[in-house]
Amino acid sequence: MYDLGWIRQSLGSDWKAFENILKDALDSPYSLLSSIDSYLLNKPGKQLRPALALCSARICGTPGPLSHAVAAVAEMIHTASLLHDDVADNADTRRGTPSVHKQYGPRASILIGDYWFARAFQTLLQYEGKHLVPLYAAVIRDLSEGEMLQLEKSRTLDISFRDYYMICKNKTASLFSASMVSGALSVTDQEVAAALRPIFEKAAYHMGMAFQIRDDMMDYQPALNSGKPYYKDIAESNITLPLLGALCNAGFKDNYPSVKAWIRRLEQRESQGLDQIVDFVERYNGLEFAARVLHHHQTKAREQLSLLPPSPWQEALLKIAGM
Ligand code: FPP
Ligand code: MG
């Protein structure tokens, strides 16, 4: 799932130019910094956001240096947020190998995150992307607000569907949107990009929501062998869509007190709490509920993307939206 090798191949020289900017931006004379940078660059992940940016640029015209730069900026901000997230979540692994947090310690993970974050903005300025600074500043705000709301809800355990969707929008859809919009606005023909911007925004919103919902579903699907640790969200007291869906099917009023009590047991390291939650999600079809919401966002994303001018890059985005 989400193997984007085929897009990287078709983007050819644009992809190479993005990789070069990313590598150059992270070149540092300090050995700890450069060894962590190499550690990260050697396990690059899906690099979905740069693919979104470059496909959007191609849809709007001919990608130039700013297009390659925004692809790198999106990836740097994403990686910076994960470096911080792994400290917040105390995550041992990332992308199937020990996280920077585990390998080099939390101080290094936070500092490298800060560094990538700063280099992202410098790269934007260096490639004449001053007009895109407000867009990316808003993303950092959204990411932080999304994480804060998630933290608050994990403490109170009082979360509504509306809260959950807001968290997904802020922590995931927001950067999807900035990647596509900045990719579009990075080409010289600003008129086409400006006209298509609302379509990119709506499509990215639904793609981001679908992406986060799928990620949250996978946390309840150990049988998928995705390589990611599972039952991590609930272990951090994060109530996500499969559990909310099960609660909705079972009846919120009658069942929320028991669900909260099970999470509190889990917080006390009583594994029975986890068994009860997993059993509840299964009994009340929480994953099926989440799958229906996922399908809704995938359909809406495809509807929006179909409004873009037909091209191989529109098709590539349609393919990603269906993954
Ligand atoms: C992963 O979610 C986390 C995010 C998508 C956003 C994290 C954002 C911050 C920590 C705010 C700070 C941002 C910057 C740029 C300094 P997840 O924990 O659900 O996914 P996972 O299972 O992959 O960890
Ligand atoms: Mg995490």
mmCIF file of C-alpha atoms in Angstrom, residues 119-258:
data_model
loop_
_atom_site.group_PDB
_atom_site.id
_atom_site.type_symbol
_atom_site.label_atom_id
_atom_site.label_comp_id
_atom_site.label_asym_id
_atom_site.label_seq_id
_atom_site.Cartn_x
_atom_site.Cartn_y
_atom_site.Cartn_z
ATOM 1 C CA ARG A 119 15.593 24.803 7.018
ATOM 2 C CA ALA A 120 12.176 24.331 5.418
ATOM 3 C CA PHE A 121 11.407 28.044 5.741
ATOM 4 C CA GLN A 122 14.891 29.048 4.621
ATOM 5 C CA THR A 123 14.493 26.846 1.543
ATOM 6 C CA LEU A 124 11.165 28.487 0.756
ATOM 7 C CA LEU A 125 12.794 31.927 0.892
ATOM 8 C CA GLN A 126 15.897 30.834 -1.025
ATOM 9 C CA TYR A 127 13.748 29.657 -3.967
ATOM 10 C CA GLU A 128 11.648 32.833 -4.161
ATOM 11 C CA GLY A 129 8.713 31.306 -2.317
ATOM 12 C CA LYS A 130 8.110 34.264 -0.001
ATOM 13 C CA HIS A 131 4.451 34.375 -1.047
ATOM 14 C CA LEU A 132 4.051 30.798 0.236
ATOM 15 C CA VAL A 133 5.339 31.516 3.751
ATOM 16 C CA PRO A 134 1.852 32.331 5.161
ATOM 17 C CA LEU A 135 0.544 29.028 3.769
ATOM 18 C CA TYR A 136 3.240 27.001 5.537
ATOM 19 C CA ALA A 137 3.079 29.072 8.736
ATOM 20 C CA ALA A 138 -0.638 28.209 8.873
ATOM 21 C CA VAL A 139 0.263 24.532 8.470
ATOM 22 C CA ILE A 140 2.591 24.598 11.469
ATOM 23 C CA ARG A 141 -0.189 26.232 13.481
ATOM 24 C CA ASP A 142 -2.661 23.553 12.332
ATOM 25 C CA LEU A 143 -0.265 20.690 13.099
ATOM 26 C CA SER A 144 0.385 22.031 16.581
ATOM 27 C CA GLU A 145 -3.318 22.739 17.252
ATOM 28 C CA GLY A 146 -4.238 19.254 16.035
ATOM 29 C CA GLU A 147 -1.692 17.670 18.363
ATOM 30 C CA MET A 148 -2.814 19.869 21.278
ATOM 31 C CA LEU A 149 -6.475 18.965 20.766
ATOM 32 C CA GLN A 150 -5.522 15.290 20.584
ATOM 33 C CA LEU A 151 -3.545 15.617 23.813
ATOM 34 C CA GLU A 152 -6.396 17.406 25.561
ATOM 35 C CA LYS A 153 -8.890 14.737 24.477
ATOM 36 C CA SER A 154 -6.574 11.924 25.565
ATOM 37 C CA ARG A 155 -6.612 13.450 29.044
ATOM 38 C CA THR A 156 -10.342 14.081 29.388
ATOM 39 C CA LEU A 157 -11.460 11.127 27.205
ATOM 40 C CA ASP A 158 -14.414 13.296 26.198
ATOM 41 C CA ILE A 159 -14.240 13.298 22.453
ATOM 42 C CA SER A 160 -16.961 13.829 19.852
ATOM 43 C CA PHE A 161 -16.945 12.951 16.163
ATOM 44 C CA ARG A 162 -16.465 16.643 15.499
ATOM 45 C CA ASP A 163 -13.319 16.731 17.687
ATOM 46 C CA TYR A 164 -11.939 13.639 15.981
ATOM 47 C CA TYR A 165 -12.490 15.048 12.490
ATOM 48 C CA MET A 166 -10.918 18.356 13.545
ATOM 49 C CA ILE A 167 -7.815 16.494 14.776
ATOM 50 C CA CYS A 168 -7.517 14.640 11.436
ATOM 51 C CA LYS A 169 -8.018 17.848 9.467
ATOM 52 C CA ASN A 170 -5.358 19.731 11.415
ATOM 53 C CA LYS A 171 -2.714 17.082 11.836
ATOM 54 C CA THR A 172 -2.945 15.492 8.383
ATOM 55 C CA ALA A 173 -5.220 17.154 5.823
ATOM 56 C CA SER A 174 -3.691 20.576 6.397
ATOM 57 C CA LEU A 175 -0.234 19.581 5.103
ATOM 58 C CA PHE A 176 -1.775 17.609 2.212
ATOM 59 C CA SER A 177 -3.552 20.810 1.217
ATOM 60 C CA ALA A 178 -0.465 23.029 1.517
ATOM 61 C CA SER A 179 1.576 20.518 -0.515
ATOM 62 C CA MET A 180 -0.909 20.530 -3.386
ATOM 63 C CA VAL A 181 -1.688 24.259 -3.300
ATOM 64 C CA SER A 182 1.970 25.282 -3.068
ATOM 65 C CA GLY A 183 2.830 22.848 -5.872
ATOM 66 C CA ALA A 184 0.127 24.447 -8.006
ATOM 67 C CA LEU A 185 1.225 27.997 -7.152
ATOM 68 C CA SER A 186 4.898 27.192 -7.812
ATOM 69 C CA VAL A 187 4.531 27.258 -11.596
ATOM 70 C CA THR A 188 4.838 30.425 -13.644
ATOM 71 C CA ASP A 189 1.260 30.411 -14.967
ATOM 72 C CA GLN A 190 -0.379 31.733 -11.811
ATOM 73 C CA GLU A 191 -3.779 32.147 -13.484
ATOM 74 C CA VAL A 192 -4.390 28.436 -14.001
ATOM 75 C CA ALA A 193 -3.112 27.675 -10.498
ATOM 76 C CA ALA A 194 -5.351 30.293 -8.888
ATOM 77 C CA ALA A 195 -8.398 29.016 -10.793
ATOM 78 C CA LEU A 196 -7.743 25.402 -9.769
ATOM 79 C CA ARG A 197 -6.812 26.186 -6.162
ATOM 80 C CA PRO A 198 -10.275 25.515 -4.641
ATOM 81 C CA ILE A 199 -10.349 22.103 -6.305
ATOM 82 C CA PHE A 200 -6.893 21.218 -4.946
ATOM 83 C CA GLU A 201 -7.949 22.380 -1.469
ATOM 84 C CA LYS A 202 -11.111 20.282 -1.398
ATOM 85 C CA ALA A 203 -9.429 17.218 -2.918
ATOM 86 C CA ALA A 204 -6.519 17.464 -0.466
ATOM 87 C CA TYR A 205 -8.900 17.782 2.474
ATOM 88 C CA HIS A 206 -10.661 14.538 1.573
ATOM 89 C CA MET A 207 -7.394 12.753 0.716
ATOM 90 C CA GLY A 208 -5.888 13.786 4.056
ATOM 91 C CA MET A 209 -8.955 12.704 6.005
ATOM 92 C CA ALA A 210 -8.959 9.349 4.203
ATOM 93 C CA PHE A 211 -5.242 8.905 4.881
ATOM 94 C CA GLN A 212 -5.572 9.553 8.629
ATOM 95 C CA ILE A 213 -8.691 7.393 8.974
ATOM 96 C CA ARG A 214 -6.942 4.513 7.215
ATOM 97 C CA ASP A 215 -3.930 4.963 9.535
ATOM 98 C CA ASP A 216 -6.244 4.883 12.555
ATOM 99 C CA MET A 217 -8.012 1.775 11.235
ATOM 100 C CA MET A 218 -4.688 0.002 10.744
ATOM 101 C CA ASP A 219 -3.963 0.490 14.420
ATOM 102 C CA TYR A 220 -6.862 -1.913 15.121
ATOM 103 C CA GLN A 221 -5.823 -4.412 12.418
ATOM 104 C CA PRO A 222 -2.766 -6.391 13.587
ATOM 105 C CA ALA A 223 -3.599 -9.109 11.041
ATOM 106 C CA LEU A 224 -2.597 -6.713 8.239
ATOM 107 C CA ASN A 225 1.066 -6.994 9.292
ATOM 108 C CA SER A 226 1.643 -3.423 8.149
ATOM 109 C CA GLY A 227 4.999 -3.270 9.923
ATOM 110 C CA LYS A 228 3.676 -0.562 12.245
ATOM 111 C CA PRO A 229 3.073 -1.349 15.913
ATOM 112 C CA TYR A 230 -0.659 -1.747 16.644
ATOM 113 C CA TYR A 231 -3.065 -0.713 19.450
ATOM 114 C CA LYS A 232 -0.695 2.264 19.872
ATOM 115 C CA ASP A 233 -3.410 4.916 19.691
ATOM 116 C CA ILE A 234 -5.519 3.469 22.443
ATOM 117 C CA ALA A 235 -2.377 2.801 24.508
ATOM 118 C CA GLU A 236 -1.886 6.594 24.385
ATOM 119 C CA SER A 237 -5.551 7.090 25.359
ATOM 120 C CA ASN A 238 -6.376 8.389 21.879
ATOM 121 C CA ILE A 239 -9.947 7.504 20.933
ATOM 122 C CA THR A 240 -10.047 7.166 17.144
ATOM 123 C CA LEU A 241 -12.749 6.400 14.583
ATOM 124 C CA PRO A 242 -13.003 2.585 15.014
ATOM 125 C CA LEU A 243 -13.784 3.055 18.717
ATOM 126 C CA LEU A 244 -16.028 6.082 18.136
ATOM 127 C CA GLY A 245 -17.872 4.102 15.453
ATOM 128 C CA ALA A 246 -18.357 1.138 17.801
ATOM 129 C CA LEU A 247 -19.633 3.548 20.460
ATOM 130 C CA CYS A 248 -22.069 5.040 17.970
ATOM 131 C CA ASN A 249 -23.350 1.579 16.966
ATOM 132 C CA ALA A 250 -23.636 0.420 20.571
ATOM 133 C CA GLY A 251 -25.114 3.670 21.912
ATOM 134 C CA PHE A 252 -22.934 6.425 23.350
ATOM 135 C CA LYS A 253 -24.909 7.134 26.484
ATOM 136 C CA ASP A 254 -24.994 3.557 27.760
ATOM 137 C CA ASN A 255 -21.476 2.547 26.784
ATOM 138 C CA TYR A 256 -19.168 5.572 27.099
ATOM 139 C CA PRO A 257 -18.695 5.138 30.893
ATOM 140 C CA SER A 258 -17.472 1.529 30.453
#
